[in-house]
PDB file of C-alpha atoms in Angstrom:
ATOM      1  CA  UNK A   1      25.956 -18.297  10.185  1.00 96.00           C
ATOM      2  CA  UNK A   2      22.626 -16.631   9.503  1.00 97.00           C
ATOM      3  CA  UNK A   3      19.134 -18.002   9.946  1.00 96.00           C
ATOM      4  CA  UNK A   4      18.823 -18.845   6.251  1.00 96.00           C
ATOM      5  CA  UNK A   5      22.163 -20.683   6.280  1.00 97.00           C
ATOM      6  CA  UNK A   6      20.991 -22.652   9.309  1.00 97.00           C
ATOM      7  CA  UNK A   7      17.768 -23.536   7.476  1.00 97.00           C
ATOM      8  CA  UNK A   8      19.715 -24.651   4.389  1.00 96.00           C
ATOM      9  CA  UNK A   9      21.985 -26.912   6.446  1.00 96.00           C
ATOM     10  CA  UNK A  10      19.029 -28.531   8.180  1.00 96.00           C
ATOM     11  CA  UNK A  11      17.258 -28.958   4.828  1.00 95.00           C
ATOM     12  CA  UNK A  12      20.250 -30.839   3.406  1.00 95.00           C
ATOM     13  CA  UNK A  13      20.268 -33.195   6.372  1.00 93.00           C
ATOM     14  CA  UNK A  14      16.510 -33.747   6.369  1.00 93.00           C
ATOM     15  CA  UNK A  15      15.619 -34.352   2.714  1.00 94.00           C
ATOM     16  CA  UNK A  16      12.271 -35.887   3.751  1.00 92.00           C
ATOM     17  CA  UNK A  17      11.077 -32.463   4.921  1.00 93.00           C
ATOM     18  CA  UNK A  18      10.041 -29.543   2.753  1.00 94.00           C
ATOM     19  CA  UNK A  19      12.365 -26.562   2.867  1.00 95.00           C
ATOM     20  CA  UNK A  20       9.367 -24.415   3.772  1.00 95.00           C
ATOM     21  CA  UNK A  21       8.604 -26.636   6.779  1.00 95.00           C
ATOM     22  CA  UNK A  22      12.193 -26.420   8.055  1.00 96.00           C
ATOM     23  CA  UNK A  23      11.841 -22.661   7.813  1.00 96.00           C
ATOM     24  CA  UNK A  24       8.617 -22.815   9.847  1.00 96.00           C
ATOM     25  CA  UNK A  25      10.235 -25.125  12.419  1.00 97.00           C
ATOM     26  CA  UNK A  26      13.201 -22.799  12.965  1.00 97.00           C
ATOM     27  CA  UNK A  27      10.900 -19.785  13.215  1.00 97.00           C
ATOM     28  CA  UNK A  28       8.602 -21.618  15.651  1.00 97.00           C
ATOM     29  CA  UNK A  29      11.533 -22.471  17.935  1.00 97.00           C
ATOM     30  CA  UNK A  30      12.747 -18.882  18.221  1.00 97.00           C
ATOM     31  CA  UNK A  31       9.252 -17.429  18.263  1.00 97.00           C
ATOM     32  CA  UNK A  32       8.393 -19.716  21.212  1.00 97.00           C
ATOM     33  CA  UNK A  33      11.436 -18.402  23.077  1.00 97.00           C
ATOM     34  CA  UNK A  34      10.472 -14.784  22.302  1.00 97.00           C
ATOM     35  CA  UNK A  35       6.866 -15.292  23.403  1.00 97.00           C
ATOM     36  CA  UNK A  36       8.030 -16.795  26.696  1.00 96.00           C
ATOM     37  CA  UNK A  37      10.451 -13.961  27.366  1.00 97.00           C
ATOM     38  CA  UNK A  38       7.635 -11.540  26.632  1.00 96.00           C
ATOM     39  CA  UNK A  39       5.659 -13.208  29.436  1.00 95.00           C
ATOM     40  CA  UNK A  40       8.667 -12.960  31.718  1.00 94.00           C
ATOM     41  CA  UNK A  41       9.294 -16.709  31.604  1.00 96.00           C
ATOM     42  CA  UNK A  42      12.692 -18.335  31.639  1.00 97.00           C
ATOM     43  CA  UNK A  43      13.886 -20.835  29.012  1.00 97.00           C
ATOM     44  CA  UNK A  44      16.396 -23.389  30.140  1.00 97.00           C
ATOM     45  CA  UNK A  45      18.176 -25.485  27.516  1.00 97.00           C
ATOM     46  CA  UNK A  46      20.494 -27.877  29.323  1.00 95.00           C
ATOM     47  CA  UNK A  47      23.975 -27.972  27.892  1.00 94.00           C
ATOM     48  CA  UNK A  48      23.236 -24.923  25.742  1.00 97.00           C
ATOM     49  CA  UNK A  49      22.199 -22.073  27.993  1.00 97.00           C
ATOM     50  CA  UNK A  50      19.300 -20.227  29.558  1.00 98.00           C
ATOM     51  CA  UNK A  51      17.317 -17.189  28.440  1.00 98.00           C
ATOM     52  CA  UNK A  52      15.659 -14.903  30.945  1.00 97.00           C
ATOM     53  CA  UNK A  53      14.522 -11.312  31.355  1.00 97.00           C
ATOM     54  CA  UNK A  54      16.440  -9.003  33.672  1.00 96.00           C
ATOM     55  CA  UNK A  55      15.129  -5.762  35.010  1.00 95.00           C
ATOM     56  CA  UNK A  56      17.413  -2.780  34.769  1.00 94.00           C
ATOM     57  CA  UNK A  57      16.351  -0.050  37.166  1.00 94.00           C
ATOM     58  CA  UNK A  58      16.017   3.616  36.290  1.00 94.00           C
ATOM     59  CA  UNK A  59      19.316   5.456  36.351  1.00 93.00           C
ATOM     60  CA  UNK A  60      20.915   8.758  35.544  1.00 94.00           C
ATOM     61  CA  UNK A  61      22.759   8.542  32.277  1.00 93.00           C
ATOM     62  CA  UNK A  62      24.711  11.004  30.261  1.00 93.00           C
ATOM     63  CA  UNK A  63      24.587  12.052  26.669  1.00 92.00           C
ATOM     64  CA  UNK A  64      28.063  10.900  25.636  1.00 92.00           C
ATOM     65  CA  UNK A  65      28.419  13.704  23.105  1.00 92.00           C
ATOM     66  CA  UNK A  66      27.334  16.684  25.193  1.00 93.00           C
ATOM     67  CA  UNK A  67      27.899  15.281  28.688  1.00 90.00           C
ATOM     68  CA  UNK A  68      24.395  16.398  29.576  1.00 93.00           C
ATOM     69  CA  UNK A  69      22.699  14.279  32.285  1.00 93.00           C
ATOM     70  CA  UNK A  70      19.571  12.400  31.166  1.00 94.00           C
ATOM     71  CA  UNK A  71      17.077  10.188  32.978  1.00 94.00           C
ATOM     72  CA  UNK A  72      17.085   6.587  31.777  1.00 93.00           C
ATOM     73  CA  UNK A  73      13.817   4.791  32.591  1.00 93.00           C
ATOM     74  CA  UNK A  74      13.703   1.274  34.054  1.00 94.00           C
ATOM     75  CA  UNK A  75      13.556  -1.409  31.405  1.00 95.00           C
ATOM     76  CA  UNK A  76      13.526  -5.141  30.868  1.00 96.00           C
ATOM     77  CA  UNK A  77      16.420  -6.672  28.983  1.00 97.00           C
ATOM     78  CA  UNK A  78      16.637 -10.183  27.470  1.00 98.00           C
ATOM     79  CA  UNK A  79      19.563 -12.051  28.994  1.00 97.00           C
ATOM     80  CA  UNK A  80      21.408 -15.229  27.993  1.00 98.00           C
ATOM     81  CA  UNK A  81      23.745 -17.261  30.151  1.00 97.00           C
ATOM     82  CA  UNK A  82      25.669 -20.084  28.530  1.00 97.00           C
ATOM     83  CA  UNK A  83      25.286 -23.552  30.037  1.00 96.00           C
ATOM     84  CA  UNK A  84      28.005 -25.699  31.553  1.00 96.00           C
ATOM     85  CA  UNK A  85      27.992 -28.115  28.614  1.00 96.00           C
ATOM     86  CA  UNK A  86      28.507 -25.183  26.237  1.00 96.00           C
ATOM     87  CA  UNK A  87      31.319 -23.770  28.360  1.00 95.00           C
ATOM     88  CA  UNK A  88      33.076 -27.126  28.298  1.00 96.00           C
ATOM     89  CA  UNK A  89      32.707 -27.529  24.552  1.00 96.00           C
ATOM     90  CA  UNK A  90      34.042 -24.038  23.888  1.00 95.00           C
ATOM     91  CA  UNK A  91      37.041 -24.603  26.133  1.00 94.00           C
ATOM     92  CA  UNK A  92      38.271 -28.055  25.214  1.00 86.00           C
TER      93      UNK A  92
ATOM     94  CA  UNK B   1       3.666 -16.737  37.813  1.00 60.00           C
ATOM     95  CA  UNK B   2       7.043 -17.053  36.130  1.00 75.00           C
ATOM     96  CA  UNK B   3       7.471 -20.425  34.414  1.00 91.00           C
ATOM     97  CA  UNK B   4      10.479 -22.213  33.064  1.00 94.00           C
ATOM     98  CA  UNK B   5      10.378 -23.681  29.584  1.00 95.00           C
ATOM     99  CA  UNK B   6      12.599 -26.523  28.459  1.00 96.00           C
ATOM    100  CA  UNK B   7      13.320 -28.355  25.231  1.00 96.00           C
ATOM    101  CA  UNK B   8      10.150 -30.389  25.633  1.00 95.00           C
ATOM    102  CA  UNK B   9       7.829 -27.340  25.571  1.00 96.00           C
ATOM    103  CA  UNK B  10       9.629 -26.006  22.511  1.00 97.00           C
ATOM    104  CA  UNK B  11       9.360 -29.409  20.816  1.00 97.00           C
ATOM    105  CA  UNK B  12       5.668 -29.455  21.751  1.00 96.00           C
ATOM    106  CA  UNK B  13       5.203 -26.062  20.061  1.00 96.00           C
ATOM    107  CA  UNK B  14       6.886 -27.427  16.903  1.00 96.00           C
ATOM    108  CA  UNK B  15       4.673 -30.529  17.070  1.00 96.00           C
ATOM    109  CA  UNK B  16       1.483 -28.447  17.315  1.00 96.00           C
ATOM    110  CA  UNK B  17       2.529 -25.827  14.775  1.00 94.00           C
ATOM    111  CA  UNK B  18       4.016 -28.044  12.059  1.00 92.00           C
ATOM    112  CA  UNK B  19       2.327 -31.355  12.761  1.00 91.00           C
ATOM    113  CA  UNK B  20       5.553 -33.344  12.973  1.00 93.00           C
ATOM    114  CA  UNK B  21       5.564 -36.225  15.445  1.00 95.00           C
ATOM    115  CA  UNK B  22       6.798 -35.469  18.945  1.00 95.00           C
ATOM    116  CA  UNK B  23       9.942 -37.493  18.318  1.00 95.00           C
ATOM    117  CA  UNK B  24      10.757 -35.713  15.073  1.00 95.00           C
ATOM    118  CA  UNK B  25      10.014 -32.363  16.685  1.00 96.00           C
ATOM    119  CA  UNK B  26      12.444 -33.030  19.552  1.00 96.00           C
ATOM    120  CA  UNK B  27      15.056 -34.193  17.071  1.00 96.00           C
ATOM    121  CA  UNK B  28      14.738 -30.996  15.023  1.00 96.00           C
ATOM    122  CA  UNK B  29      14.993 -28.796  18.144  1.00 97.00           C
ATOM    123  CA  UNK B  30      18.137 -30.698  19.089  1.00 97.00           C
ATOM    124  CA  UNK B  31      19.533 -30.386  15.541  1.00 96.00           C
ATOM    125  CA  UNK B  32      19.066 -26.614  15.603  1.00 97.00           C
ATOM    126  CA  UNK B  33      20.894 -26.275  18.939  1.00 97.00           C
ATOM    127  CA  UNK B  34      23.633 -28.648  17.790  1.00 96.00           C
ATOM    128  CA  UNK B  35      24.215 -26.786  14.495  1.00 96.00           C
ATOM    129  CA  UNK B  36      24.493 -23.534  16.415  1.00 97.00           C
ATOM    130  CA  UNK B  37      26.868 -25.083  18.954  1.00 97.00           C
ATOM    131  CA  UNK B  38      29.109 -26.398  16.165  1.00 96.00           C
ATOM    132  CA  UNK B  39      29.406 -22.844  14.836  1.00 96.00           C
ATOM    133  CA  UNK B  40      30.296 -21.528  18.284  1.00 97.00           C
ATOM    134  CA  UNK B  41      32.989 -24.193  18.667  1.00 96.00           C
ATOM    135  CA  UNK B  42      34.496 -22.965  15.374  1.00 96.00           C
ATOM    136  CA  UNK B  43      34.337 -19.425  16.756  1.00 94.00           C
ATOM    137  CA  UNK B  44      31.636 -18.332  14.299  1.00 95.00           C
ATOM    138  CA  UNK B  45      28.856 -15.870  15.053  1.00 96.00           C
ATOM    139  CA  UNK B  46      25.248 -16.939  14.640  1.00 97.00           C
ATOM    140  CA  UNK B  47      22.895 -14.213  13.493  1.00 97.00           C
ATOM    141  CA  UNK B  48      19.163 -14.870  13.733  1.00 97.00           C
ATOM    142  CA  UNK B  49      17.025 -12.036  12.399  1.00 94.00           C
ATOM    143  CA  UNK B  50      14.272 -10.805  14.759  1.00 93.00           C
ATOM    144  CA  UNK B  51      15.895 -12.812  17.579  1.00 97.00           C
ATOM    145  CA  UNK B  52      19.484 -11.791  18.109  1.00 98.00           C
ATOM    146  CA  UNK B  53      23.158 -12.512  17.519  1.00 98.00           C
ATOM    147  CA  UNK B  54      25.339 -14.977  19.389  1.00 98.00           C
ATOM    148  CA  UNK B  55      29.063 -14.372  19.398  1.00 97.00           C
ATOM    149  CA  UNK B  56      32.013 -16.198  20.899  1.00 96.00           C
ATOM    150  CA  UNK B  57      34.481 -14.004  22.700  1.00 94.00           C
ATOM    151  CA  UNK B  58      37.953 -14.898  23.895  1.00 93.00           C
ATOM    152  CA  UNK B  59      38.877 -13.725  27.358  1.00 91.00           C
ATOM    153  CA  UNK B  60      42.475 -13.143  28.320  1.00 92.00           C
ATOM    154  CA  UNK B  61      44.047 -14.591  31.436  1.00 91.00           C
ATOM    155  CA  UNK B  62      43.596 -12.397  34.500  1.00 91.00           C
ATOM    156  CA  UNK B  63      44.068 -12.459  38.231  1.00 93.00           C
ATOM    157  CA  UNK B  64      40.763 -12.754  40.047  1.00 91.00           C
ATOM    158  CA  UNK B  65      39.839 -13.110  43.660  1.00 91.00           C
ATOM    159  CA  UNK B  66      37.647 -15.579  45.475  1.00 89.00           C
ATOM    160  CA  UNK B  67      34.978 -13.193  46.792  1.00 89.00           C
ATOM    161  CA  UNK B  68      34.430 -15.280  49.891  1.00 90.00           C
ATOM    162  CA  UNK B  69      38.018 -15.835  50.998  1.00 91.00           C
ATOM    163  CA  UNK B  70      39.756 -12.936  49.248  1.00 87.00           C
ATOM    164  CA  UNK B  71      42.431 -15.295  47.985  1.00 91.00           C
ATOM    165  CA  UNK B  72      43.855 -14.337  44.613  1.00 91.00           C
ATOM    166  CA  UNK B  73      43.518 -16.872  41.848  1.00 90.00           C
ATOM    167  CA  UNK B  74      44.622 -17.013  38.252  1.00 90.00           C
ATOM    168  CA  UNK B  75      41.690 -17.120  35.847  1.00 89.00           C
ATOM    169  CA  UNK B  76      42.831 -18.973  32.763  1.00 88.00           C
ATOM    170  CA  UNK B  77      42.121 -17.673  29.253  1.00 91.00           C
ATOM    171  CA  UNK B  78      38.757 -18.947  28.088  1.00 92.00           C
ATOM    172  CA  UNK B  79      36.013 -18.538  25.554  1.00 95.00           C
ATOM    173  CA  UNK B  80      32.551 -17.300  26.438  1.00 95.00           C
ATOM    174  CA  UNK B  81      29.328 -17.104  24.477  1.00 96.00           C
ATOM    175  CA  UNK B  82      27.451 -13.832  24.491  1.00 96.00           C
ATOM    176  CA  UNK B  83      24.008 -12.975  23.161  1.00 97.00           C
ATOM    177  CA  UNK B  84      22.913  -9.617  21.770  1.00 98.00           C
ATOM    178  CA  UNK B  85      19.127  -9.487  21.529  1.00 98.00           C
ATOM    179  CA  UNK B  86      17.658  -7.902  18.405  1.00 97.00           C
ATOM    180  CA  UNK B  87      15.907  -4.544  18.654  1.00 97.00           C
ATOM    181  CA  UNK B  88      12.558  -6.266  18.073  1.00 96.00           C
ATOM    182  CA  UNK B  89      13.104  -8.719  20.964  1.00 97.00           C
ATOM    183  CA  UNK B  90      14.225  -5.857  23.230  1.00 97.00           C
ATOM    184  CA  UNK B  91      11.010  -4.054  22.396  1.00 97.00           C
ATOM    185  CA  UNK B  92       8.875  -7.132  22.988  1.00 96.00           C
ATOM    186  CA  UNK B  93      10.100  -7.666  26.569  1.00 96.00           C
ATOM    187  CA  UNK B  94       9.121  -4.088  27.410  1.00 94.00           C
ATOM    188  CA  UNK B  95       5.503  -4.218  26.293  1.00 82.00           C
TER     189      UNK B  95
END
């Protein structure tokens, strides 16, 4: 499923709303999550999962083609952990 | 410093941005999560541009170990949900 398919499904179920508004709602939800991650905040959605930012320290990597060692700088990485409710629904 | 957001803050953002009532906003947030979950249950991927891709992966049975006691235990086959952030989100958390 893509974002536009998600928007179309929600539009069918909510005929009282404009398609354009559904689009804005979906974008607002994910934009809010992105903005929070940008600030280093955590987003916890019970039964679904939690988004957070993890710090990966600097390390020595290797160019996989040449085998040459390279320095990899420290970086922040968005991380998602599924919730217990999700785990149960996926494993029924 | 570091805060935790929940459904209610996201619903609040929808309420302020779109002007839907708080109740309707919470319902829509819930609908979005539920639609996504239904896809995951069916084993489908969910691809959200400029956010990331969620995929369901099946793990085979394996023998694990309780790290505290060292006792071996069978880990049953199961399904897990993984998230691959989009390039744009990766960039945004490093600004």
